mmCIF file of C-alpha atoms in Angstrom:
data_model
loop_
_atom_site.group_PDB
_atom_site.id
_atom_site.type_symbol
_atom_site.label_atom_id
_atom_site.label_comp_id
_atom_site.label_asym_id
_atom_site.label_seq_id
_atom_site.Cartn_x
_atom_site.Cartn_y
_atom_site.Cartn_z
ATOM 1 C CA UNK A 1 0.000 0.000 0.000
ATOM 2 C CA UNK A 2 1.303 3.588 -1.047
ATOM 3 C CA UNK A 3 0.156 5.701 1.732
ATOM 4 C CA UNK A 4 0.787 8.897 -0.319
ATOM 5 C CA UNK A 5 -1.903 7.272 -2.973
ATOM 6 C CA UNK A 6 -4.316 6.810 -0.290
ATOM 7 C CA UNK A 7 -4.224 10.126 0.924
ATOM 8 C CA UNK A 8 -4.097 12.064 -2.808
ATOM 9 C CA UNK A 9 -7.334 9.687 -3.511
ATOM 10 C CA UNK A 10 -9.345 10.228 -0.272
ATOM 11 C CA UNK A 11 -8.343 14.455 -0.420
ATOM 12 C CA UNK A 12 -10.000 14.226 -3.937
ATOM 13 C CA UNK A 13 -13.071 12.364 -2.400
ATOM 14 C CA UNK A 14 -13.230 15.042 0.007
ATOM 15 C CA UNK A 15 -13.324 17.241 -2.789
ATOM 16 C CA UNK A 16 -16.212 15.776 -4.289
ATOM 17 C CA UNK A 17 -18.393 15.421 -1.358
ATOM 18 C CA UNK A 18 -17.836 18.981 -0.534
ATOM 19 C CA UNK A 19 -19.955 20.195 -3.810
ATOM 20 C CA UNK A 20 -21.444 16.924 -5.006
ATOM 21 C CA UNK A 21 -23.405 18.166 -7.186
ATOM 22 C CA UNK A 22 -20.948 19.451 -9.437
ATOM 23 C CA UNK A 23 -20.049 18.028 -12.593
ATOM 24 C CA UNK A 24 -16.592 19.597 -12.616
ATOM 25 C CA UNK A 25 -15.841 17.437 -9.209
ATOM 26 C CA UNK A 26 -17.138 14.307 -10.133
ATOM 27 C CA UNK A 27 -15.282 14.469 -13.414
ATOM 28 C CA UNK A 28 -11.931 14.854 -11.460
ATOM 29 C CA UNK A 29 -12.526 12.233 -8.999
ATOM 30 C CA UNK A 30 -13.831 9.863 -12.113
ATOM 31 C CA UNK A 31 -9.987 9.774 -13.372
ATOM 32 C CA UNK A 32 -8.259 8.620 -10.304
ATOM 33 C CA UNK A 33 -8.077 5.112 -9.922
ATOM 34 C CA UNK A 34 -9.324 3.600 -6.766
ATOM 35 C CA UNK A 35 -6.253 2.560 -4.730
ATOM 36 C CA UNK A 36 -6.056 -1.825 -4.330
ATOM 37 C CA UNK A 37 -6.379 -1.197 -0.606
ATOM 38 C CA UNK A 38 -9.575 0.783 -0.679
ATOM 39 C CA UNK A 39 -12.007 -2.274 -1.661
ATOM 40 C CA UNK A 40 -10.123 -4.697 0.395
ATOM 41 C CA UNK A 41 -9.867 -8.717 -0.059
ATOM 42 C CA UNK A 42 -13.240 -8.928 -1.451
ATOM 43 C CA UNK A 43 -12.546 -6.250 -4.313
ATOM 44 C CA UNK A 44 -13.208 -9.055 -7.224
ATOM 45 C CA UNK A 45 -16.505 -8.722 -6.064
ATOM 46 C CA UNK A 46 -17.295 -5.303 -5.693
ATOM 47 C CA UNK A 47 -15.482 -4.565 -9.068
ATOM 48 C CA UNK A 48 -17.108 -7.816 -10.480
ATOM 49 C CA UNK A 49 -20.614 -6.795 -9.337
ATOM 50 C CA UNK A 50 -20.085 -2.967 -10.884
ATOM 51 C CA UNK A 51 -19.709 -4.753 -13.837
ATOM 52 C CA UNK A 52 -22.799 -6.280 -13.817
ATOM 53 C CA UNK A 53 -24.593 -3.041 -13.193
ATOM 54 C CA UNK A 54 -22.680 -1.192 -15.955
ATOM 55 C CA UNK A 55 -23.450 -4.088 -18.285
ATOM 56 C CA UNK A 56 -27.814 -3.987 -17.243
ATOM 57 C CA UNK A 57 -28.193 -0.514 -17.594
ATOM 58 C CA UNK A 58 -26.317 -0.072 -21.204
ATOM 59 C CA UNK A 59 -28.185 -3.101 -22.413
ATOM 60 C CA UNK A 60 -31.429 -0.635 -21.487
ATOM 61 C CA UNK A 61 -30.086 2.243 -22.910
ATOM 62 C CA UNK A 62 -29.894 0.843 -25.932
ATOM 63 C CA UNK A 63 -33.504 -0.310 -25.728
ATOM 64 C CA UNK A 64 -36.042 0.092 -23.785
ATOM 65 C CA UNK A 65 -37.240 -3.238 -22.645
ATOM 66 C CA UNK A 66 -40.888 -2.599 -21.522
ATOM 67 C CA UNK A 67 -42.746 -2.490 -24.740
ATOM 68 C CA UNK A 68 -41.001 -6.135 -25.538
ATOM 69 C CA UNK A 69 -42.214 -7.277 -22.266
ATOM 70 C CA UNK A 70 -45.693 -5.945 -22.983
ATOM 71 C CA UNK A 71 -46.412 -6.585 -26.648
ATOM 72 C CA UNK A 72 -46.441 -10.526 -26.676
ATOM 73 C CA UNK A 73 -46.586 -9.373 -31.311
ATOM 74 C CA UNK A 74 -42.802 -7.689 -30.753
ATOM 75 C CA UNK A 75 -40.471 -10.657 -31.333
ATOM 76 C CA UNK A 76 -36.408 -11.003 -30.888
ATOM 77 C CA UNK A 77 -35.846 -9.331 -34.768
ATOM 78 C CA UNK A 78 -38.010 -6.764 -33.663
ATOM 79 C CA UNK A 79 -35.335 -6.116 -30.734
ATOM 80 C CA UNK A 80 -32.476 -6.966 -33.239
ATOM 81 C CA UNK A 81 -33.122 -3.038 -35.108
ATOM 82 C CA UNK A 82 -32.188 -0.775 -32.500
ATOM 83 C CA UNK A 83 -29.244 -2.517 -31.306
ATOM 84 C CA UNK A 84 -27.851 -3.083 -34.944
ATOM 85 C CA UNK A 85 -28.818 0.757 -35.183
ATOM 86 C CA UNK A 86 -26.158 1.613 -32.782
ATOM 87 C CA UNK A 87 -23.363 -0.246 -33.773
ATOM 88 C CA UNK A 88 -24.062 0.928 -37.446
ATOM 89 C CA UNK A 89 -24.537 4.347 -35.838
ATOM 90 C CA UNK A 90 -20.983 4.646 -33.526
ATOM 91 C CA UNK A 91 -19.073 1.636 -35.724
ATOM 92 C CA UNK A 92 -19.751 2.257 -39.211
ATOM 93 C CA UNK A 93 -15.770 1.454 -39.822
ATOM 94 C CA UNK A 94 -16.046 -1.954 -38.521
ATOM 95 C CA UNK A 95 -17.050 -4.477 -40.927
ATOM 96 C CA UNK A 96 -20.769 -5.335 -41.181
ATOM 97 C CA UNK A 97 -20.264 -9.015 -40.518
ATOM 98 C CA UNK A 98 -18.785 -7.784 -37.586
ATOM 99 C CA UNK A 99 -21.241 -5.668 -36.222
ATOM 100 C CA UNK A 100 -24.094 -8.104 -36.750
ATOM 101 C CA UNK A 101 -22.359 -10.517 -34.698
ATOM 102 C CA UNK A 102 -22.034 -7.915 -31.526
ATOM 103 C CA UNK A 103 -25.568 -6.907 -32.050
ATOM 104 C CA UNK A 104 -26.713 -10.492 -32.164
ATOM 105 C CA UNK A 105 -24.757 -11.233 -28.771
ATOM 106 C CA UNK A 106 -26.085 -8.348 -27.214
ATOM 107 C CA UNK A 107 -30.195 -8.973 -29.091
ATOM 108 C CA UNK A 108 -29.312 -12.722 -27.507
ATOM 109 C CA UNK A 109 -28.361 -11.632 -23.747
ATOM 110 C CA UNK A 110 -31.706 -8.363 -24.277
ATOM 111 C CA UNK A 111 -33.950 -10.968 -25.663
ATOM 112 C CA UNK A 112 -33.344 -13.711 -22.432
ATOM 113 C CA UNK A 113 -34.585 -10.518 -20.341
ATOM 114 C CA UNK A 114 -37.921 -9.670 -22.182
ATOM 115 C CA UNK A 115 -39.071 -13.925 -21.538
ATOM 116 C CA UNK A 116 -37.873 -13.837 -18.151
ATOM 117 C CA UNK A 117 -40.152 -10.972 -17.533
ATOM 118 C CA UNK A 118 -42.972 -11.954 -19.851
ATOM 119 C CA UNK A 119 -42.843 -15.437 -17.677
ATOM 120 C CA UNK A 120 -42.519 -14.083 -14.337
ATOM 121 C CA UNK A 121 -44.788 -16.753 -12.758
ATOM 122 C CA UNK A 122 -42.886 -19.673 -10.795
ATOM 123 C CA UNK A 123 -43.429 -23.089 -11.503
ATOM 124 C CA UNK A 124 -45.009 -24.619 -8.565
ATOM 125 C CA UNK A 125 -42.567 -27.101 -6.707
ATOM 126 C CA UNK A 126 -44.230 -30.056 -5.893
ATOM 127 C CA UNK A 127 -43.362 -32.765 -3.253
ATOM 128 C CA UNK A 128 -41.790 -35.182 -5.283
ATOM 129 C CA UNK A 129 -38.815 -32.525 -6.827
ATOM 130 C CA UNK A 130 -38.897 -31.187 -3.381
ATOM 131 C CA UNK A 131 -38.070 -34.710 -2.049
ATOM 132 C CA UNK A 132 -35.531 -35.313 -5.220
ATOM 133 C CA UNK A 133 -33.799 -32.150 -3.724
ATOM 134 C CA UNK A 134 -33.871 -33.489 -0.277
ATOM 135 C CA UNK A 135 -32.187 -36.414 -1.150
ATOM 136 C CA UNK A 136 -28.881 -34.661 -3.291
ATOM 137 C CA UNK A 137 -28.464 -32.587 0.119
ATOM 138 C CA UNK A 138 -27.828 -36.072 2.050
ATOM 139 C CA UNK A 139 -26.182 -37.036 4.165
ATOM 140 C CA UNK A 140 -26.362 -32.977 5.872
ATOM 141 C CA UNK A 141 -28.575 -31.007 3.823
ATOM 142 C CA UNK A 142 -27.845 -27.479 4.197
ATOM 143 C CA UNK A 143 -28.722 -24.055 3.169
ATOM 144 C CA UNK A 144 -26.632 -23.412 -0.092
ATOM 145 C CA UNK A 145 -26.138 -19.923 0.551
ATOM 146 C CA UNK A 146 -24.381 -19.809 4.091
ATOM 147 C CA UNK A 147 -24.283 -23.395 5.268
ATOM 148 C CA UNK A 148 -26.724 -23.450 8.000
ATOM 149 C CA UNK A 149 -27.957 -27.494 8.826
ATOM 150 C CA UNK A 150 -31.722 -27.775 8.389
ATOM 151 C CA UNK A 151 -33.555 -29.161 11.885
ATOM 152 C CA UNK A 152 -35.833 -32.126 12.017
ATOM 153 C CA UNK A 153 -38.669 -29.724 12.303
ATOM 154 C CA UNK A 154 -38.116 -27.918 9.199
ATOM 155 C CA UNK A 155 -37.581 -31.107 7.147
ATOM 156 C CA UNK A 156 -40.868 -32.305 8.173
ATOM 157 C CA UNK A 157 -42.599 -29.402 6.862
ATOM 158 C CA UNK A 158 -40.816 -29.025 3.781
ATOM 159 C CA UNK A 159 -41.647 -32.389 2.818
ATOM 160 C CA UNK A 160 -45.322 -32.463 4.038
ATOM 161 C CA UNK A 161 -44.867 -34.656 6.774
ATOM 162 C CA UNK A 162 -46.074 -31.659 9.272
ATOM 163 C CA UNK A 163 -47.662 -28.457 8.862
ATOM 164 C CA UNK A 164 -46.078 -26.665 11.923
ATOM 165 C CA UNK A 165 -43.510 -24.299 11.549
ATOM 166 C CA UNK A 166 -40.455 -24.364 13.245
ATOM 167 C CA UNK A 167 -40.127 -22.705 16.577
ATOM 168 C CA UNK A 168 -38.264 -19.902 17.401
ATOM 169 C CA UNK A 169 -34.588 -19.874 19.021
ATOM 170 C CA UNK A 170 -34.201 -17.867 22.377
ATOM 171 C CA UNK A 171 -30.787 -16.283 20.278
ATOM 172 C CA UNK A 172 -30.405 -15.201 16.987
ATOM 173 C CA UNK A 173 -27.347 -13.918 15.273
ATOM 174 C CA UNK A 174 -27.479 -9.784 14.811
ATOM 175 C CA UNK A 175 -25.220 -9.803 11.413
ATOM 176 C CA UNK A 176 -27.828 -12.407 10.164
ATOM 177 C CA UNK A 177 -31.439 -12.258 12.440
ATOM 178 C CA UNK A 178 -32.715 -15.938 10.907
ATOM 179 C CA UNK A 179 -35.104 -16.530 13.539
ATOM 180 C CA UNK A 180 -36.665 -13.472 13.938
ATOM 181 C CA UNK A 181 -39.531 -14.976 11.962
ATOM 182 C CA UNK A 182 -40.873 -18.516 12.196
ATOM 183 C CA UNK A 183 -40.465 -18.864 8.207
ATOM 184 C CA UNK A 184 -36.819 -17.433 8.091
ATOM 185 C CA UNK A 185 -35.986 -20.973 9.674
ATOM 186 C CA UNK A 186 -38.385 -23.246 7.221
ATOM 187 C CA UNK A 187 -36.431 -24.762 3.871
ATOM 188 C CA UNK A 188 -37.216 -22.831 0.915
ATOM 189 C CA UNK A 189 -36.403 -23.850 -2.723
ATOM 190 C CA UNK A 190 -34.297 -21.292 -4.354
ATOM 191 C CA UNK A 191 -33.963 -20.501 -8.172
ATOM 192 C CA UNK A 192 -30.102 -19.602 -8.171
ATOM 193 C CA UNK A 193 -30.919 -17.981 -11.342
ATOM 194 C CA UNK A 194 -33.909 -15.838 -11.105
ATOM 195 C CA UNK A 195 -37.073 -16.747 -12.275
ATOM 196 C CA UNK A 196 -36.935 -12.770 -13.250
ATOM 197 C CA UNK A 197 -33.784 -13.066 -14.752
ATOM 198 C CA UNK A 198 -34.382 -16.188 -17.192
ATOM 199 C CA UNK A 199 -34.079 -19.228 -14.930
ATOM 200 C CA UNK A 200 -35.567 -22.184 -15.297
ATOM 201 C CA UNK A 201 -38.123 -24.296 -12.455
ATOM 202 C CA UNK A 202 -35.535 -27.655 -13.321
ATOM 203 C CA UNK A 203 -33.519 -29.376 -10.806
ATOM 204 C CA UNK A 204 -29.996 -27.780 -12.238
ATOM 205 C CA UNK A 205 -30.879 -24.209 -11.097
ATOM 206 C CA UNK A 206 -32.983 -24.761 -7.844
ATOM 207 C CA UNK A 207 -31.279 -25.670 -4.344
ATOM 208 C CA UNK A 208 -32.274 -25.726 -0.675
ATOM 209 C CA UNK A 209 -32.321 -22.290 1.293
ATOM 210 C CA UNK A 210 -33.069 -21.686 4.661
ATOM 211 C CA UNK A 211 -36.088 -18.997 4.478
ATOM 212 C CA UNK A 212 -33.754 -15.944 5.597
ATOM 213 C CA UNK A 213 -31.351 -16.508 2.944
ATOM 214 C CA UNK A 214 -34.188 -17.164 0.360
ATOM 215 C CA UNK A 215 -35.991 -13.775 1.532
ATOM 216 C CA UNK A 216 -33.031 -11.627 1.354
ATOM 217 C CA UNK A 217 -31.713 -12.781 -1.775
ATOM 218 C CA UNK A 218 -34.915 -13.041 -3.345
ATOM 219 C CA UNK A 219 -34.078 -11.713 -7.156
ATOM 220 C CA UNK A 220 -31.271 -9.893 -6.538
ATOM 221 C CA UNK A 221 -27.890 -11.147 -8.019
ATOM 222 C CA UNK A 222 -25.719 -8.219 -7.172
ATOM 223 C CA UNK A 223 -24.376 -6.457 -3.803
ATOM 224 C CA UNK A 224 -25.520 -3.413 -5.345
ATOM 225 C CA UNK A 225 -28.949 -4.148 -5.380
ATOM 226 C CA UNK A 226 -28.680 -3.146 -1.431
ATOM 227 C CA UNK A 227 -29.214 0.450 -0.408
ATOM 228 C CA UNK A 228 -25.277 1.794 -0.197
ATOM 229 C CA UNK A 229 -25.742 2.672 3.253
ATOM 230 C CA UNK A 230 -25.593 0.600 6.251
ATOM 231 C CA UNK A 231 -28.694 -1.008 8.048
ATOM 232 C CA UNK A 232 -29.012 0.937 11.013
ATOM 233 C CA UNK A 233 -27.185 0.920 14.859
ATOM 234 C CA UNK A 234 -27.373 -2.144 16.994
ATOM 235 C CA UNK A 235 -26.963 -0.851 21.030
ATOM 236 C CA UNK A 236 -24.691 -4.106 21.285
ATOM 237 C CA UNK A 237 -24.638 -4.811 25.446
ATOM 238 C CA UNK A 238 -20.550 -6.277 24.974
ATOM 239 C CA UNK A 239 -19.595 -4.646 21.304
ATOM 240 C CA UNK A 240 -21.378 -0.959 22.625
ATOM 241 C CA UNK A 241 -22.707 0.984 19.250
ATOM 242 C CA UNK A 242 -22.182 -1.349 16.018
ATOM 243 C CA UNK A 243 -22.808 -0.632 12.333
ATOM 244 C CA UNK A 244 -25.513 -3.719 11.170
ATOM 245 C CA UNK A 245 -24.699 -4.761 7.792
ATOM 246 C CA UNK A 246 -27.213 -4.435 4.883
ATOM 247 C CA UNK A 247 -28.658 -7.925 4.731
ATOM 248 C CA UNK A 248 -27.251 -8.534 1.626
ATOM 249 C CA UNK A 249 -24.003 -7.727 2.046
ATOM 250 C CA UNK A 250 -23.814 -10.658 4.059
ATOM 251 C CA UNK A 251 -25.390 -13.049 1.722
ATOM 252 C CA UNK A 252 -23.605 -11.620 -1.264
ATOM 253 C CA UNK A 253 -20.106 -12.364 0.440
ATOM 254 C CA UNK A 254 -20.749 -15.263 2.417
ATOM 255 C CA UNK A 255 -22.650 -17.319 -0.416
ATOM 256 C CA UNK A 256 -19.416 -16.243 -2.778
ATOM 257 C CA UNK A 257 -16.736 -16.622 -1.020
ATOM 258 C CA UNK A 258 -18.035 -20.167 0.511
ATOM 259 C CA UNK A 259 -14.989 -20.596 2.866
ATOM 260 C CA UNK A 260 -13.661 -19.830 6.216
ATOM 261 C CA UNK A 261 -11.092 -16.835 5.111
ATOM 262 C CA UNK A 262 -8.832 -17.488 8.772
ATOM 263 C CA UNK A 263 -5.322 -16.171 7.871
ATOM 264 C CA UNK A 264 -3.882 -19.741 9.165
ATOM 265 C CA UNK A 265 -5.927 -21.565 7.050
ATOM 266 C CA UNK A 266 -9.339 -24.044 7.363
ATOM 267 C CA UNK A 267 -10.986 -26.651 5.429
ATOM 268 C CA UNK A 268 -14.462 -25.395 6.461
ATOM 269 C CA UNK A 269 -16.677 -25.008 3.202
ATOM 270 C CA UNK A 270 -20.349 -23.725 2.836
ATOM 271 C CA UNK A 271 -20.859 -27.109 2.117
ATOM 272 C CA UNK A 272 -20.028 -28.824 5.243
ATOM 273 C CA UNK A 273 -20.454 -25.778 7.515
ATOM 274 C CA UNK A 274 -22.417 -22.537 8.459
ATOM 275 C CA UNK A 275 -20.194 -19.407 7.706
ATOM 276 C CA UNK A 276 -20.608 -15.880 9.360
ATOM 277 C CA UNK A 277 -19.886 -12.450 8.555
ATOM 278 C CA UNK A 278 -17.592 -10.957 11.089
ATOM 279 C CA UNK A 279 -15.051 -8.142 10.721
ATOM 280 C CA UNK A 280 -11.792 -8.324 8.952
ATOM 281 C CA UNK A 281 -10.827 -5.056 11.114
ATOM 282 C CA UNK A 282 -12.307 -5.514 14.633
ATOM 283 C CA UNK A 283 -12.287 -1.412 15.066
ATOM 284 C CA UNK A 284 -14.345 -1.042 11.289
ATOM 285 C CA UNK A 285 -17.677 -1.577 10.457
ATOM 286 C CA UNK A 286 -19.168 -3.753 8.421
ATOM 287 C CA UNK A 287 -19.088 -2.779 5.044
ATOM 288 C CA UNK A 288 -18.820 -4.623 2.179
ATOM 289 C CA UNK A 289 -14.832 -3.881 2.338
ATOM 290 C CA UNK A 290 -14.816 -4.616 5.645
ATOM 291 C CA UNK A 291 -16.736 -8.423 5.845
ATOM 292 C CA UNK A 292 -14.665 -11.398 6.227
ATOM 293 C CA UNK A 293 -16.351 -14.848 6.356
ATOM 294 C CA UNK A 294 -15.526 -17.218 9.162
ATOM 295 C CA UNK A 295 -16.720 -20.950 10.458
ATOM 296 C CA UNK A 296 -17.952 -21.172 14.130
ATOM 297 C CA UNK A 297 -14.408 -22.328 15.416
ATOM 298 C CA UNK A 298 -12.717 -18.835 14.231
ATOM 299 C CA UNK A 299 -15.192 -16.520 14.681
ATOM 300 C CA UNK A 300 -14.043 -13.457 16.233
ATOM 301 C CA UNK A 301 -17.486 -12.496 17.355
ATOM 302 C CA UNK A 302 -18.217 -16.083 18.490
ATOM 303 C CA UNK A 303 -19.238 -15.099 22.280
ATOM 304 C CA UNK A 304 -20.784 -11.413 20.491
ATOM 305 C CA UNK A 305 -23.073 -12.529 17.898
ATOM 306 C CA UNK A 306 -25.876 -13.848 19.821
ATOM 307 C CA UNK A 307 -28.442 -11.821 21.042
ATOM 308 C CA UNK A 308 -32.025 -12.060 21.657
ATOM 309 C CA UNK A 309 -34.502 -11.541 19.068
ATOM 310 C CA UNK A 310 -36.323 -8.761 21.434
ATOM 311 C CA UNK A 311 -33.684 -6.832 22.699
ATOM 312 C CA UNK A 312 -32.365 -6.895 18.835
ATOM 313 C CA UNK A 313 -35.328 -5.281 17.697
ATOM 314 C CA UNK A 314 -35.523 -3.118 20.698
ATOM 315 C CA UNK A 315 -31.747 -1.840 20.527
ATOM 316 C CA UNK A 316 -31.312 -1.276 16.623
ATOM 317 C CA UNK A 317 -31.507 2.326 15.543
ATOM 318 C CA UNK A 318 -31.750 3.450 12.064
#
């Protein structure tokens, strides 16, 4: 880390902030590049996610998608025209085999949108598939998106053998509340690919979720579908004031990274163990820069995280 970088960067951030509404600012701070240190060990995915974003919204400024979703008589070469238009518009040097063949790729990746959206309705998921999804999870199913071991309670009702819901723990984790609800601890079937987004009701793209997990990450597929802020104050009676996460911060980089990141090294997986979200800096918040994921045995907030579901809601602040 170049300390003098850091400094330079965060002096033109302070720039910004100071008239951030100005285009002149936000034009100077847009050609400094963001020093390494700045989005931590989990930068891939913050810069990976940005991507994504960039990517959605050009696709839509090329097209508006709406009238495709609508008008069930507008077909994929109907959606073919205005993208082709732009290339031939701000490429007309590149060779028109060429620009046919970017326009189809981007007509191809426009055109899975519009049928995701024109099909928004789920398949219904009936007892057999759910019981075919049971069965891969042996011999410990788990939630797929932070490890947590379904209870005997909750596989009875997922598999119609009961129609009580699970009951309520006496602690619940503050990072990740599962529990404050009876049906954040029942086993949901998750599309990992949206239904939204083009995914399919078939055994390849569905797994078991535990009903927090499924609620939080509901369509989204990026950590910057979460507000940018954090999610309030938690009066913690040990920690004193802490920063809560935005739910899906959490899910985002637990369900990603899908491994105990303890310096020394450990063989716990997502798939053999429940991960948490604890601090990579003990004195910072947690931010997406800030979240490290950890197994039960190295968890630095191991004798912190539990709290009552009551005095949670009670102490939080937003």
């Amino acid at each position: 880390m170049q300390p003098q970088e850091v400094g330079e960067f965060f002096a033109e951030i302070k720039k910004t902030l100071d008239s951030n509404w100005s285009d002149e600012a936000l034009r100077s701070l847009s050609k400094h590049t963001v020093p390494e240190v700045v989005p931590g060990n989990h930068g891939w995915l913050l810069r990976g996610d940005l991507s994504t974003v960039w990517a959605r919204w050009f696709i839509e400024s090329l097209v508006d998608l709406a009238p495709y979703e609508l008008d069930m008589t507008l077909n994929i070469g109907h959606l073919h025209l205005p993208i082709l238009a732009f290339f031939d518009a701000t490429s007309p040097l590149v060779p028109l085999d060429e620009r046919k063949k970017y326009a189809k790729a981007l007509t191809t990746f426009a055109w899975q949108l519009v049928m995701a959206r024109r099909e928004r309705k789920r398949a219904s998921i009936g007892v057999s598939l759910r019981k075919e999804l049971w069965e891969r999870g042996q011999p410990q199913p788990r939630c797929y998106l932070c490890g947590f071991l379904f209870e005997t309670p909750a596989r009875k009702k997922f598999l119609g053998e009961s129609k009580d819901i699970p009951p309520v723990p006496k602690l619940v984790d503050f990072t990740r509340p599962r529990g404050q609800l009876p049906a954040q601890l029942c086993i949901e079937v998750d599309h990992v690919i949206p239904v939204a987004d083009g995914g399919k009701t078939s055994v390849d793209n569905l797994h078991l979720a535990c009903g927090w997990c499924n609620s939080i990450k509901n369509r989204y597929t990026n950590i910057y579908d979460a507000a940018p802020w954090s999610g309030g104050i938690f009066h913690h009676p040990a920690l004193g004031p802490v920063t809560r996460p935005q739910p899906l911060w959490v899910l985002r980089t637990v369900a990603t990274r899908r491994r105990c990141e303890h310096p020394d090294g450990c063989s716990s997986r997502i798939e053999d163990s429940e991960l948490f979200a604890g601090p990579r800096n003990p004195k910072g918040a947690l931010t997406p820069v800030n979240l490290a994921v950890y197994c039960e045995v190295h968890d630095p907030w191991y004798l912190d995280r539990w709290i009552g579901p009551k005095r949670l809601a009670a102490s939080s602040t937003m």
